[in-house]
CSV table of C-alpha atoms and ligand atoms in Angstrom, one decimal:
chain,number,residue,atom,x,y,z
A,1,MET,CA,86.7,29.6,146.5
A,2,SER,CA,83.1,28.4,145.7
A,3,THR,CA,82.6,26.6,142.3
A,4,ALA,CA,79.3,26.6,140.3
A,5,ILE,CA,77.5,23.3,140.8
A,6,PRO,CA,78.9,21.0,137.8
A,7,THR,CA,76.0,18.5,138.2
A,8,ASP,CA,73.3,17.1,136.1
A,9,THR,CA,70.7,20.0,135.9
A,10,SER,CA,68.1,18.0,134.9
A,11,ILE,CA,66.8,17.2,138.2
A,12,LYS,CA,66.3,20.6,138.8
A,13,GLN,CA,64.4,21.2,135.9
A,14,ARG,CA,62.1,18.2,136.9
A,15,TRP,CA,61.3,19.7,140.4
A,16,THR,CA,58.2,22.3,140.1
A,17,LYS,CA,57.4,22.5,144.1
A,18,ARG,CA,57.5,26.2,145.5
A,19,HIS,CA,57.3,25.1,149.2
A,20,LEU,CA,58.6,22.1,151.5
A,21,LEU,CA,55.6,21.9,153.8
A,22,GLY,CA,55.6,18.5,154.5
A,23,LEU,CA,55.9,15.5,153.0
A,24,GLU,CA,52.3,14.6,152.6
A,25,TYR,CA,52.4,16.7,149.4
A,26,LEU,CA,55.4,15.1,148.0
A,27,SER,CA,55.2,12.1,145.4
A,28,ALA,CA,57.7,9.2,145.9
A,29,GLU,CA,59.6,10.6,143.2
A,30,GLU,CA,59.9,13.7,144.3
A,31,ILE,CA,61.2,12.1,147.4
A,32,THR,CA,63.7,10.7,145.5
A,33,MET,CA,64.6,13.8,143.5
A,34,ILE,CA,66.0,14.9,146.5
A,35,LEU,CA,67.7,12.4,148.4
A,36,ASP,CA,69.3,11.9,144.9
A,37,GLN,CA,70.7,15.3,144.6
A,38,ALA,CA,71.7,15.2,148.5
A,39,ALA,CA,73.7,12.4,147.4
A,40,GLU,CA,74.9,14.1,144.4
A,41,PHE,CA,76.4,16.9,146.7
A,42,LYS,CA,77.9,14.3,149.0
A,43,ARG,CA,79.7,12.8,145.9
A,44,LEU,CA,81.1,16.7,145.4
A,45,ALA,CA,81.9,16.8,148.9
A,46,GLU,CA,84.0,13.6,148.8
A,47,GLN,CA,85.4,15.2,145.9
A,48,GLY,CA,86.2,18.7,148.0
A,49,GLU,CA,83.8,20.9,146.7
A,50,THR,CA,82.3,21.7,149.7
A,51,LYS,CA,81.9,25.0,148.8
A,52,LEU,CA,79.0,25.7,145.9
A,53,GLY,CA,77.9,28.8,144.1
A,54,VAL,CA,74.7,28.0,143.2
A,55,LEU,CA,72.9,30.2,145.8
A,56,SER,CA,75.0,32.8,145.7
A,57,GLY,CA,73.2,36.6,145.6
A,58,THR,CA,70.3,35.0,147.5
A,59,VAL,CA,69.3,35.3,150.9
A,60,VAL,CA,68.3,32.4,153.4
A,61,ALA,CA,66.3,33.5,156.6
A,62,ASN,CA,65.9,30.8,159.5
A,63,LEU,CA,63.0,31.6,161.5
A,64,PHE,CA,62.8,29.5,164.8
A,65,PHE,CA,60.0,30.1,167.0
A,66,GLU,CA,61.0,27.1,169.0
A,67,PRO,CA,64.6,25.9,170.6
A,68,SER,CA,66.5,23.8,168.0
A,69,THR,CA,70.2,22.6,167.8
A,70,ARG,CA,70.5,20.1,164.4
A,71,THR,CA,67.9,21.5,162.2
A,72,ARG,CA,69.0,25.4,162.8
A,73,THR,CA,72.2,24.9,162.4
A,74,SER,CA,72.2,22.0,159.7
A,75,PHE,CA,69.8,24.7,157.6
A,76,GLY,CA,72.5,27.8,158.3
A,77,LEU,CA,75.4,25.7,157.5
A,78,ALA,CA,73.5,24.2,153.7
A,79,ALA,CA,72.7,27.5,153.2
A,80,LYS,CA,76.4,28.8,153.5
A,81,ARG,CA,77.7,26.0,151.9
A,82,LEU,CA,75.7,26.8,148.6
A,83,SER,CA,77.0,31.0,148.9
A,84,ALA,CA,73.6,32.2,150.3
A,85,ASP,CA,73.8,35.0,152.8
A,86,THR,CA,72.0,34.0,156.2
A,87,VAL,CA,69.9,35.7,158.6
A,88,GLU,CA,69.0,34.4,161.9
A,89,PHE,CA,66.0,35.3,163.9
A,90,THR,CA,65.1,34.1,167.3
A,91,ALA,CA,61.4,35.2,168.4
A,92,SER,CA,62.8,36.4,172.5
A,93,GLY,CA,63.8,39.8,171.8
A,94,SER,CA,62.0,40.7,168.8
A,95,SER,CA,59.0,42.6,168.0
A,96,LEU,CA,56.9,40.0,169.1
A,97,VAL,CA,57.1,40.5,172.3
A,98,LYS,CA,56.1,43.8,171.9
A,99,GLY,CA,52.8,42.6,170.0
A,100,GLU,CA,53.9,42.3,166.6
A,101,THR,CA,51.8,39.4,164.5
A,102,PHE,CA,53.9,36.5,163.1
A,103,ILE,CA,52.6,37.2,159.6
A,104,ASP,CA,54.1,41.2,159.7
A,105,THR,CA,56.8,39.7,161.3
A,106,ALA,CA,58.0,37.7,159.1
A,107,ARG,CA,56.5,40.0,156.2
A,108,ASN,CA,59.1,42.6,157.4
A,109,ILE,CA,61.9,40.3,157.4
A,110,GLU,CA,60.9,39.2,153.7
A,111,ALA,CA,60.9,42.7,152.8
A,112,MET,CA,64.4,42.9,153.9
A,113,GLY,CA,65.4,40.6,150.3
A,114,VAL,CA,64.7,37.2,151.5
A,115,ASP,CA,64.5,34.8,148.8
A,116,GLN,CA,63.9,31.5,150.9
A,117,VAL,CA,62.4,31.2,154.4
A,118,VAL,CA,63.3,28.2,156.8
A,119,VAL,CA,60.5,28.1,159.7
A,120,ARG,CA,59.8,26.0,163.2
A,121,HIS,CA,56.9,26.8,165.2
A,122,SER,CA,55.2,25.3,167.8
A,123,THR,CA,51.9,25.7,165.7
A,124,PRO,CA,50.9,23.0,163.1
A,125,GLY,CA,50.3,24.8,159.9
A,126,ALA,CA,52.5,28.1,160.8
A,127,PRO,CA,54.4,27.5,157.2
A,128,HIS,CA,51.7,26.9,155.5
A,129,LEU,CA,50.2,30.1,156.5
A,130,LEU,CA,53.5,32.1,156.0
A,131,ALA,CA,53.2,30.0,152.3
A,132,GLN,CA,50.0,32.0,151.7
A,133,HIS,CA,51.2,35.5,152.5
A,134,LEU,CA,54.8,35.7,151.3
A,135,ASN,CA,56.4,35.5,148.0
A,136,THR,CA,59.6,33.7,149.2
A,137,SER,CA,59.8,30.2,149.5
A,138,VAL,CA,59.1,28.3,152.7
A,139,LEU,CA,60.6,25.7,153.8
A,140,ASN,CA,59.0,24.0,157.2
A,141,ALA,CA,61.2,23.2,159.8
A,142,GLY,CA,59.0,21.6,162.0
A,143,ASP,CA,55.5,22.5,163.0
A,144,GLY,CA,54.3,21.7,166.1
A,145,THR,CA,53.0,18.3,166.1
A,146,HIS,CA,52.4,18.6,162.4
A,147,GLU,CA,55.4,17.8,160.4
A,148,HIS,CA,58.9,17.4,159.9
A,149,PRO,CA,60.1,16.9,156.2
A,150,THR,CA,63.9,17.5,156.7
A,151,GLN,CA,64.1,15.0,159.8
A,152,ALA,CA,62.5,12.8,157.5
A,153,LEU,CA,64.5,12.9,154.7
A,154,LEU,CA,67.4,12.1,156.1
A,155,ASP,CA,66.2,9.2,158.1
A,156,ILE,CA,65.2,7.8,155.0
A,157,PHE,CA,68.1,9.2,153.3
A,158,THR,CA,70.2,7.5,155.8
A,159,ILE,CA,68.5,4.4,156.0
A,160,ARG,CA,68.6,4.2,152.1
A,161,GLU,CA,72.6,4.6,152.5
A,162,HIS,CA,73.0,1.5,154.7
A,163,ARG,CA,70.0,-0.5,152.9
A,164,GLY,CA,70.1,0.2,149.6
A,165,SER,CA,66.4,0.8,149.2
A,166,LEU,CA,63.5,1.5,151.0
A,167,LYS,CA,61.3,-1.3,149.3
A,168,GLY,CA,60.5,-4.1,151.7
A,169,LEU,CA,62.4,-3.4,154.5
A,170,THR,CA,60.3,-3.0,158.0
A,171,VAL,CA,60.9,0.5,159.8
A,172,ALA,CA,59.6,0.7,163.6
A,173,LEU,CA,58.7,4.3,164.7
A,174,VAL,CA,59.0,3.8,168.4
A,175,GLY,CA,58.0,5.7,171.1
A,176,ASP,CA,55.7,9.2,171.1
A,177,ILE,CA,53.7,8.4,168.2
A,178,SER,CA,51.0,11.4,169.2
A,179,HIS,CA,53.3,14.3,169.7
A,180,SER,CA,55.6,13.4,167.2
A,181,ARG,CA,56.4,15.6,163.8
A,182,VAL,CA,59.5,13.0,163.1
A,183,ALA,CA,57.0,10.0,163.3
A,184,ARG,CA,54.2,11.9,161.0
A,185,SER,CA,56.8,12.8,157.9
A,186,ASN,CA,58.6,9.3,158.5
A,187,ILE,CA,54.9,7.4,157.6
A,188,TRP,CA,54.3,9.6,154.6
A,189,GLY,CA,58.0,9.3,153.4
A,190,LEU,CA,58.0,5.8,154.3
A,191,LYS,CA,55.2,4.3,152.8
A,192,LYS,CA,55.7,6.4,149.5
A,193,LEU,CA,59.0,4.6,148.9
A,194,GLY,CA,58.0,1.0,149.4
A,195,ALA,CA,58.5,0.4,153.2
A,196,ARG,CA,56.5,-1.0,155.8
A,197,VAL,CA,55.8,0.8,158.9
A,198,ILE,CA,55.2,-0.2,162.6
A,199,VAL,CA,54.3,2.7,165.0
A,200,CYS,CA,55.0,1.1,168.3
A,201,GLY,CA,54.7,2.3,171.4
A,202,PRO,CA,52.8,2.7,174.6
A,203,ALA,CA,48.4,2.6,173.4
A,204,THR,CA,48.1,6.1,174.8
A,205,LEU,CA,50.9,8.0,173.0
A,206,ILE,CA,49.4,6.1,169.5
A,207,PRO,CA,46.9,8.3,167.8
A,208,LYS,CA,43.5,6.7,167.1
A,209,HIS,CA,42.9,5.6,163.7
A,210,VAL,CA,46.8,5.8,162.7
A,211,GLU,CA,46.1,2.8,160.6
A,212,ARG,CA,44.6,4.9,158.1
A,213,LEU,CA,47.8,6.0,156.9
A,214,GLY,CA,48.7,2.7,156.1
A,215,VAL,CA,50.9,1.7,159.2
A,216,GLU,CA,50.8,-1.7,161.3
A,217,VAL,CA,50.5,-0.6,165.6
A,218,ALA,CA,52.4,-2.3,168.1
A,219,THR,CA,52.1,-2.0,171.7
A,220,ASN,CA,54.8,-4.9,172.8
A,221,LEU,CA,58.1,-4.0,171.2
A,222,ASP,CA,59.2,-7.5,172.2
A,223,LYS,CA,57.0,-8.9,169.8
A,224,VAL,CA,57.9,-7.4,166.9
A,225,LEU,CA,61.5,-6.9,167.3
A,226,PRO,CA,62.7,-10.1,165.3
A,227,GLU,CA,61.1,-8.9,162.8
A,228,LEU,CA,62.6,-5.2,162.4
A,229,ASP,CA,65.7,-3.8,159.7
A,230,CYS,CA,65.4,-0.5,161.2
A,231,ILE,CA,64.2,1.0,164.7
A,232,ASN,CA,63.8,4.7,164.9
A,233,LEU,CA,63.5,5.5,168.7
A,234,LEU,CA,61.5,9.0,168.9
A,235,ARG,CA,62.2,11.1,171.9
A,236,ILE,CA,59.5,10.7,174.7
A,237,GLN,CA,58.4,14.8,174.3
A,238,PHE,CA,58.1,15.8,177.9
A,239,GLU,CA,57.4,19.4,176.9
A,240,ARG,CA,53.8,18.7,174.8
A,241,GLN,CA,52.6,16.2,177.1
A,242,ARG,CA,50.1,16.7,179.6
A,243,GLY,CA,51.6,14.2,181.6
A,244,GLY,CA,49.8,10.8,182.8
A,245,LEU,CA,50.1,9.1,179.5
A,246,PHE,CA,52.5,6.3,181.2
A,247,PRO,CA,52.8,5.4,184.3
A,248,SER,CA,56.8,6.7,184.9
A,249,ILE,CA,59.6,6.5,182.8
A,250,ALA,CA,61.2,3.8,184.2
A,251,GLU,CA,58.5,1.7,182.8
A,252,TYR,CA,58.5,3.1,179.9
A,253,ALA,CA,62.6,2.6,179.5
A,254,HIS,CA,61.8,-1.0,180.7
A,255,LEU,CA,58.9,-1.7,178.2
A,256,PHE,CA,60.2,0.3,174.9
A,257,GLY,CA,63.7,1.5,175.6
A,258,MET,CA,66.2,0.1,173.4
A,259,ASN,CA,69.3,-1.3,175.6
A,260,GLY,CA,71.7,-4.4,175.1
A,261,GLU,CA,69.1,-6.7,175.7
A,262,ARG,CA,67.1,-5.7,173.0
A,263,MET,CA,70.1,-5.7,170.6
A,264,LYS,CA,70.5,-9.5,171.2
A,265,ARG,CA,67.1,-10.1,170.2
A,266,ALA,CA,67.3,-8.0,167.0
A,267,LYS,CA,68.6,-8.4,163.6
A,268,ASP,CA,72.2,-8.6,163.3
A,269,ASP,CA,72.8,-5.9,160.6
A,270,VAL,CA,69.1,-3.9,162.3
A,271,VAL,CA,70.1,-0.2,161.8
A,272,ILE,CA,68.8,2.1,165.5
A,273,LEU,CA,68.1,5.9,164.8
A,274,ALA,CA,67.3,8.6,166.8
A,275,PRO,CA,66.3,11.9,165.4
A,276,GLY,CA,67.6,13.7,168.3
A,277,PRO,CA,68.0,15.4,171.1
A,278,ILE,CA,68.0,12.1,172.8
A,279,ASN,CA,66.7,11.2,176.5
A,280,ARG,CA,69.6,8.6,177.5
A,281,GLY,CA,68.4,5.8,179.3
A,282,VAL,CA,65.1,6.4,178.0
A,283,GLU,CA,64.7,5.8,174.9
A,284,ILE,CA,68.0,4.2,174.1
A,285,THR,CA,70.4,3.2,176.6
A,286,PRO,CA,74.2,4.7,175.9
A,287,ASP,CA,75.7,1.7,174.8
A,288,VAL,CA,73.2,1.5,171.9
A,289,ALA,CA,72.9,4.9,171.0
A,290,ASP,CA,77.1,5.1,170.8
A,291,GLY,CA,77.1,1.6,169.7
A,292,LYS,CA,77.9,0.1,166.2
A,293,HIS,CA,74.2,-0.5,165.2
A,294,SER,CA,74.0,3.3,165.6
A,295,VAL,CA,73.4,5.9,163.1
A,296,ILE,CA,72.6,9.1,164.9
A,297,LEU,CA,75.3,11.1,163.7
A,298,ASP,CA,75.5,10.0,160.4
A,299,GLN,CA,71.6,11.2,160.3
A,300,VAL,CA,73.3,14.4,161.5
A,301,THR,CA,75.8,14.6,159.0
A,302,ASN,CA,73.6,13.8,156.5
A,303,GLY,CA,71.0,16.2,157.3
A,304,LEU,CA,73.2,18.9,156.1
A,305,LEU,CA,73.2,17.3,152.6
A,306,ILE,CA,69.2,16.8,152.7
A,307,ARG,CA,69.0,20.4,153.2
A,308,MET,CA,71.0,22.0,150.7
A,309,ALA,CA,69.3,19.5,148.2
A,310,CYS,CA,66.1,21.3,149.3
A,311,LEU,CA,67.2,24.7,149.2
A,312,TYR,CA,69.1,24.1,146.2
A,313,LEU,CA,65.6,22.5,144.5
A,314,LEU,CA,63.4,25.3,145.4
A,315,HIS,CA,65.7,28.1,144.8
A,316,VAL,CA,64.1,30.1,142.0
A,317,ASP,CA,67.1,30.7,139.1
A,318,LYS,CA,65.5,34.8,138.6
A,319,ALA,CA,68.2,34.3,135.9
A,320,SER,CA,67.2,31.1,134.2
A,321,GLY,CA,63.3,32.4,134.1
A,322,GLU,CA,62.7,29.0,136.1
A,323,THR,CA,59.4,29.8,138.2
A,324,GLY,CA,59.6,27.4,141.1
A,325,THR,CA,55.8,27.1,141.4
B,1,CP,N1,65.6,16.5,165.6
B,1,CP,C1,65.7,17.9,165.7
B,1,CP,O1,64.9,18.6,164.9
B,1,CP,O2,66.4,18.3,166.2
B,1,CP,P1,66.8,20.0,166.7
B,1,CP,O3,65.5,20.1,168.1
B,1,CP,O4,67.8,20.3,167.8
B,1,CP,O5,66.5,20.9,165.3
């Protein structure tokens, strides 16, 4: 049986954003509000309150134009936990293949009475475009190489759970920074919450002028390894690369892969994260991925709470007249 949310409504009353397009556009206070709301949902779940009634009578549409396991499933389950109805859209087999435009497709789905749209697309800015053309809230579930805000929020939530605060922590994002929307969202979020951020990888996979975002650059993981409190191992995005950006996968794994040998030289309490899907043996060896410092599955569990928090905060409560603009 679902229950109404017996929580502090002041967070929701202070929330003013209609869309979640990226962490670039959120303040430290807004990011913290999402984290705190997710923590509240976790507390309720631990008390057995796993089904809440706050989105009862609303519809959440998952519009995925790119493959996904974690984000899609997690948003779908988050909507159900909040008692929303859900619609699952997949590009293949839709009228897109008959030439319907992206915006027309979304507007037709919205016309069925959808309240919130979750969108993943290979084109940077696709969610922003929908936000301009739809009346519903739009949540970015990953747009090309641009942003993946809920992934960064769940990464940050997981770090906060393990280390208490982000302030003063040194966090490394290791790997394919150029092609990574996860890296971009993490940089915005981590910097806003006071962490020191090092981006580390082959020079060919680090964007020019990335220092302008307030991060440090390292091309030698072993040099910075002893300083790191948290290491987020990004996936090599073979599907986005044109190839030739590093000599071989074996060399990448040798220079930047997290393995048992490097773990011996890391801090005793280092936290190992990976957004997934992981290339086992490339960015991370199985012993590290499944070892005691790894929080990879905690990240997935926390992703559900973060997505519940986002859907809840963005929900326009028409009954109480909140605008959520
Ligand atoms: N981390 C992540 O976005 O995974 P999916 O592609 O499976 O959603």
